[in-house]
Amino acid sequence: MVKSKTCVFISGQGSNLKNLIYRSRDKSFPIKISLVISNNKNANGITYAKKFKIPYLFINTKLKNYENKIIQCLKKNKISLICLAGYMKILSDRIVKIYNKKIINIHPSLLPKFKGLNTFEKVLKNKERKTGCTVHYVNSKLDDGNIIIKKAFYISSKDNISTLKQKTQKLEYKAYPEAIIKIFRRY
Ligand code: GAR
């Protein structure tokens, strides 16, 4: 099986990156993580890139030409899929256009509910019965684009921000690989 060369964009912890690296070592998994891009020099996720000898790039988004650097690097590494995994920056229209329908994102809510930041606070404040995560295609709007997969769980009265985060992330580790398998079934 020829695996699609994939770049994972991160900003922080990188637990989804780590999970995708492990899953992609499976022969039948359709992607290979060939590149990691971080907009945060100190992102813990970079340690996984180092550990698994995956090329990585730190991008300073304050620099004028940072987009060109990203595009050059994606092209150089022949990337055909981009997975955003806790990347806390909006991708420019230019990159979204070049990689049209080739960029996916994971978000810790049942989209279209609770786009943006502070998801768990919003979920609790709104007294939701259920929450979960969504994997979706990326377009130029925040946490928008066609949905590939959603996974949900019921919220208990004992839940707080930290337990919701834990439960949601546990679901994310199933949802992201499943979403990737699902999109490759379509090709
Ligand atoms: C994940 O829970 C992901 O859903 C969220 O950031 C976390 C990153 O965790 N993404 C967003 O909120 C994007 N809107 P990780 O770095 O441990 O994978």
mmCIF file of C-alpha atoms and ligand atoms in Angstrom:
data_model
loop_
_atom_site.group_PDB
_atom_site.id
_atom_site.type_symbol
_atom_site.label_atom_id
_atom_site.label_comp_id
_atom_site.label_asym_id
_atom_site.label_seq_id
_atom_site.Cartn_x
_atom_site.Cartn_y
_atom_site.Cartn_z
ATOM 1 C CA MET A 1 0.000 0.000 0.000
ATOM 2 C CA VAL A 2 1.332 3.443 -0.940
ATOM 3 C CA LYS A 3 0.750 5.689 2.024
ATOM 4 C CA SER A 4 -0.163 9.354 1.565
ATOM 5 C CA LYS A 5 2.473 11.692 2.863
ATOM 6 C CA THR A 6 0.895 13.698 5.635
ATOM 7 C CA CYS A 7 1.866 16.787 7.593
ATOM 8 C CA VAL A 8 0.498 17.342 11.089
ATOM 9 C CA PHE A 9 0.248 20.937 12.307
ATOM 10 C CA ILE A 10 0.495 21.433 16.073
ATOM 11 C CA SER A 11 0.810 24.207 18.649
ATOM 12 C CA GLY A 12 1.055 22.402 21.979
ATOM 13 C CA GLN A 13 0.772 19.077 23.719
ATOM 14 C CA GLY A 14 0.702 16.915 20.591
ATOM 15 C CA SER A 15 -1.218 13.961 22.029
ATOM 16 C CA ASN A 16 -3.232 13.610 18.801
ATOM 17 C CA LEU A 17 0.005 13.763 16.827
ATOM 18 C CA LYS A 18 1.449 10.985 18.985
ATOM 19 C CA ASN A 19 -1.685 8.898 18.488
ATOM 20 C CA LEU A 20 -1.582 9.399 14.706
ATOM 21 C CA ILE A 21 2.118 8.478 14.598
ATOM 22 C CA TYR A 22 1.356 5.200 16.393
ATOM 23 C CA ARG A 23 -1.654 4.448 14.183
ATOM 24 C CA SER A 24 0.250 5.243 10.993
ATOM 25 C CA ARG A 25 2.873 2.613 11.832
ATOM 26 C CA ASP A 26 0.159 0.056 11.102
ATOM 27 C CA LYS A 27 0.751 -1.280 7.569
ATOM 28 C CA SER A 28 -2.873 -0.923 6.538
ATOM 29 C CA PHE A 29 -3.276 2.662 7.798
ATOM 30 C CA PRO A 30 -3.480 4.941 4.722
ATOM 31 C CA ILE A 31 -1.089 7.696 5.782
ATOM 32 C CA LYS A 32 2.514 8.210 6.794
ATOM 33 C CA ILE A 33 3.372 11.194 8.989
ATOM 34 C CA SER A 34 6.169 12.733 6.938
ATOM 35 C CA LEU A 35 6.306 16.212 8.418
ATOM 36 C CA VAL A 36 5.335 18.104 11.566
ATOM 37 C CA ILE A 37 4.854 21.872 11.561
ATOM 38 C CA SER A 38 4.560 23.854 14.774
ATOM 39 C CA ASN A 39 3.971 27.562 15.303
ATOM 40 C CA ASN A 40 5.280 27.160 18.855
ATOM 41 C CA LYS A 41 8.970 26.499 19.424
ATOM 42 C CA ASN A 42 8.258 24.955 22.818
ATOM 43 C CA ALA A 43 5.383 22.699 21.757
ATOM 44 C CA ASN A 44 5.660 19.377 23.555
ATOM 45 C CA GLY A 45 4.502 17.704 20.312
ATOM 46 C CA ILE A 46 7.910 18.387 18.748
ATOM 47 C CA THR A 47 9.394 15.769 21.113
ATOM 48 C CA TYR A 48 7.338 13.109 19.269
ATOM 49 C CA ALA A 49 8.661 14.295 15.908
ATOM 50 C CA LYS A 50 12.193 13.993 17.303
ATOM 51 C CA LYS A 51 11.561 10.612 18.914
ATOM 52 C CA PHE A 52 10.163 9.110 15.711
ATOM 53 C CA LYS A 53 12.681 10.895 13.463
ATOM 54 C CA ILE A 54 10.026 12.813 11.575
ATOM 55 C CA PRO A 55 11.214 16.050 9.948
ATOM 56 C CA TYR A 56 9.745 19.072 11.700
ATOM 57 C CA LEU A 57 9.599 22.771 11.101
ATOM 58 C CA PHE A 58 9.045 25.646 13.476
ATOM 59 C CA ILE A 59 7.192 28.480 11.841
ATOM 60 C CA ASN A 60 7.304 31.991 13.241
ATOM 61 C CA THR A 61 3.922 33.317 12.179
ATOM 62 C CA LYS A 62 5.033 36.848 13.035
ATOM 63 C CA LEU A 63 7.335 36.852 9.999
ATOM 64 C CA LYS A 64 5.944 38.291 6.770
ATOM 65 C CA ASN A 65 6.889 35.386 4.513
ATOM 66 C CA TYR A 66 5.922 32.573 6.873
ATOM 67 C CA GLU A 67 3.240 31.247 4.519
ATOM 68 C CA ASN A 68 5.747 30.866 1.705
ATOM 69 C CA LYS A 69 7.938 28.846 4.055
ATOM 70 C CA ILE A 70 5.056 26.544 4.921
ATOM 71 C CA ILE A 71 4.093 26.039 1.275
ATOM 72 C CA GLN A 72 7.712 25.418 0.217
ATOM 73 C CA CYS A 73 8.189 22.866 2.957
ATOM 74 C CA LEU A 74 4.914 21.070 2.173
ATOM 75 C CA LYS A 75 5.888 20.875 -1.493
ATOM 76 C CA LYS A 76 9.436 19.764 -0.785
ATOM 77 C CA ASN A 77 8.106 16.910 1.341
ATOM 78 C CA LYS A 78 5.424 16.011 -1.257
ATOM 79 C CA ILE A 79 2.642 16.369 1.286
ATOM 80 C CA SER A 80 -0.804 15.378 0.060
ATOM 81 C CA LEU A 81 -2.803 15.569 3.314
ATOM 82 C CA ILE A 82 -2.660 18.085 6.166
ATOM 83 C CA CYS A 83 -4.013 17.184 9.603
ATOM 84 C CA LEU A 84 -4.492 20.016 12.062
ATOM 85 C CA ALA A 85 -4.151 18.676 15.599
ATOM 86 C CA GLY A 86 -4.406 21.435 18.171
ATOM 87 C CA TYR A 87 -3.008 24.014 15.724
ATOM 88 C CA MET A 88 -4.225 27.260 17.255
ATOM 89 C CA LYS A 89 -3.851 29.483 14.234
ATOM 90 C CA ILE A 90 -6.168 29.996 11.270
ATOM 91 C CA LEU A 91 -4.642 28.829 7.985
ATOM 92 C CA SER A 92 -4.586 31.483 5.294
ATOM 93 C CA ASP A 93 -6.968 31.369 2.317
ATOM 94 C CA ARG A 94 -3.964 30.759 0.097
ATOM 95 C CA ILE A 95 -2.958 27.500 1.788
ATOM 96 C CA VAL A 96 -6.600 26.416 2.053
ATOM 97 C CA LYS A 97 -7.005 26.980 -1.708
ATOM 98 C CA ILE A 98 -3.807 25.128 -2.662
ATOM 99 C CA TYR A 99 -4.740 22.160 -0.461
ATOM 100 C CA ASN A 100 -8.458 22.296 -1.215
ATOM 101 C CA LYS A 101 -10.200 19.295 0.431
ATOM 102 C CA LYS A 102 -6.827 18.017 1.615
ATOM 103 C CA ILE A 103 -6.854 19.684 5.040
ATOM 104 C CA ILE A 104 -8.719 18.245 8.001
ATOM 105 C CA ASN A 105 -9.044 19.399 11.603
ATOM 106 C CA ILE A 106 -10.132 17.976 14.936
ATOM 107 C CA HIS A 107 -12.204 20.135 17.261
ATOM 108 C CA PRO A 108 -13.250 19.321 20.838
ATOM 109 C CA SER A 109 -17.004 19.891 20.449
ATOM 110 C CA LEU A 110 -19.943 18.613 18.477
ATOM 111 C CA LEU A 111 -19.727 21.103 15.627
ATOM 112 C CA PRO A 112 -21.391 23.364 14.605
ATOM 113 C CA LYS A 113 -21.780 23.949 18.335
ATOM 114 C CA PHE A 114 -19.033 25.795 20.215
ATOM 115 C CA LYS A 115 -16.545 26.860 17.582
ATOM 116 C CA GLY A 116 -13.372 28.626 18.699
ATOM 117 C CA LEU A 117 -11.723 28.615 22.109
ATOM 118 C CA ASN A 118 -12.804 27.653 25.656
ATOM 119 C CA THR A 119 -15.047 24.869 24.405
ATOM 120 C CA PHE A 120 -15.452 23.002 27.686
ATOM 121 C CA GLU A 121 -16.385 26.158 29.608
ATOM 122 C CA LYS A 122 -19.024 26.911 26.963
ATOM 123 C CA VAL A 123 -20.390 23.351 27.062
ATOM 124 C CA LEU A 124 -20.812 23.484 30.862
ATOM 125 C CA LYS A 125 -22.237 26.997 30.845
ATOM 126 C CA ASN A 126 -24.799 25.975 28.247
ATOM 127 C CA LYS A 127 -25.807 22.928 30.337
ATOM 128 C CA GLU A 128 -25.402 20.544 27.395
ATOM 129 C CA ARG A 129 -26.472 16.906 27.880
ATOM 130 C CA LYS A 130 -23.866 15.640 25.436
ATOM 131 C CA THR A 131 -20.534 16.745 24.069
ATOM 132 C CA GLY A 132 -17.694 15.178 22.080
ATOM 133 C CA CYS A 133 -15.413 15.870 19.152
ATOM 134 C CA THR A 134 -15.631 16.471 15.423
ATOM 135 C CA VAL A 135 -13.244 15.863 12.534
ATOM 136 C CA HIS A 136 -14.015 18.098 9.562
ATOM 137 C CA TYR A 137 -12.574 19.439 6.329
ATOM 138 C CA VAL A 138 -11.039 22.875 6.676
ATOM 139 C CA ASN A 139 -12.235 25.895 4.743
ATOM 140 C CA SER A 140 -11.347 29.528 5.266
ATOM 141 C CA LYS A 141 -13.770 29.990 8.199
ATOM 142 C CA LEU A 142 -13.024 29.017 11.799
ATOM 143 C CA ASP A 143 -13.977 25.406 12.702
ATOM 144 C CA ASP A 144 -16.206 25.211 9.636
ATOM 145 C CA GLY A 145 -16.216 22.876 6.598
ATOM 146 C CA ASN A 146 -17.889 19.535 5.903
ATOM 147 C CA ILE A 147 -18.013 17.126 8.783
ATOM 148 C CA ILE A 148 -16.320 13.728 8.386
ATOM 149 C CA ILE A 149 -16.982 12.184 11.809
ATOM 150 C CA LYS A 150 -18.432 13.154 15.203
ATOM 151 C CA LYS A 151 -18.199 11.185 18.422
ATOM 152 C CA ALA A 152 -20.270 12.009 21.503
ATOM 153 C CA PHE A 153 -20.680 11.103 25.161
ATOM 154 C CA TYR A 154 -23.194 12.051 27.853
ATOM 155 C CA ILE A 155 -22.102 14.633 30.399
ATOM 156 C CA SER A 156 -22.506 13.683 34.063
ATOM 157 C CA SER A 157 -23.351 16.110 36.859
ATOM 158 C CA LYS A 158 -19.876 15.450 38.293
ATOM 159 C CA ASP A 159 -18.070 16.587 35.139
ATOM 160 C CA ASN A 160 -15.897 19.685 35.163
ATOM 161 C CA ILE A 161 -13.574 21.293 32.613
ATOM 162 C CA SER A 162 -10.790 18.863 33.320
ATOM 163 C CA THR A 163 -12.908 15.659 33.137
ATOM 164 C CA LEU A 164 -14.624 16.890 29.962
ATOM 165 C CA LYS A 165 -11.232 17.504 28.391
ATOM 166 C CA GLN A 166 -10.024 14.037 29.366
ATOM 167 C CA LYS A 167 -13.149 12.298 28.069
ATOM 168 C CA THR A 168 -13.165 14.326 24.860
ATOM 169 C CA GLN A 169 -9.518 13.616 24.133
ATOM 170 C CA LYS A 170 -10.036 9.910 24.687
ATOM 171 C CA LEU A 171 -12.695 10.049 21.961
ATOM 172 C CA GLU A 172 -10.425 12.135 19.733
ATOM 173 C CA TYR A 173 -7.850 9.349 19.684
ATOM 174 C CA LYS A 174 -10.503 7.116 18.092
ATOM 175 C CA ALA A 175 -12.181 9.746 15.921
ATOM 176 C CA TYR A 176 -9.107 11.117 14.103
ATOM 177 C CA PRO A 177 -7.803 7.764 12.800
ATOM 178 C CA GLU A 178 -11.355 6.678 11.888
ATOM 179 C CA ALA A 179 -11.934 9.910 9.960
ATOM 180 C CA ILE A 180 -8.692 9.370 8.028
ATOM 181 C CA ILE A 181 -9.666 5.811 7.123
ATOM 182 C CA LYS A 182 -13.089 7.100 6.055
ATOM 183 C CA ILE A 183 -11.749 9.774 3.699
ATOM 184 C CA PHE A 184 -9.367 7.330 2.023
ATOM 185 C CA ARG A 185 -12.207 4.907 1.365
ATOM 186 C CA ARG A 186 -13.674 7.593 -0.886
ATOM 187 C CA TYR A 187 -10.609 7.953 -3.109
HETATM 188 C C1 GAR B 1 -7.368 18.813 21.006
HETATM 189 O O1 GAR B 1 -8.306 18.528 22.005
HETATM 190 C C2 GAR B 1 -8.048 19.455 19.801
HETATM 191 O O2 GAR B 1 -9.358 19.029 19.625
HETATM 192 C C3 GAR B 1 -8.013 20.918 20.167
HETATM 193 O O3 GAR B 1 -6.773 21.107 20.784
HETATM 194 C C4 GAR B 1 -6.411 19.904 21.477
HETATM 195 C C5 GAR B 1 -4.980 19.594 21.140
HETATM 196 O O4 GAR B 1 -4.500 18.561 21.933
HETATM 197 N N1 GAR B 1 -8.164 21.725 18.992
HETATM 198 C C6 GAR B 1 -8.828 22.875 18.974
HETATM 199 O O5 GAR B 1 -9.353 23.368 19.950
HETATM 200 C C7 GAR B 1 -8.891 23.531 17.599
HETATM 201 N N2 GAR B 1 -9.978 24.418 17.494
HETATM 202 P P1 GAR B 1 -3.158 17.805 21.569
HETATM 203 O O6 GAR B 1 -2.122 18.879 21.260
HETATM 204 O O7 GAR B 1 -2.816 17.024 22.807
HETATM 205 O O8 GAR B 1 -3.418 16.950 20.370
#
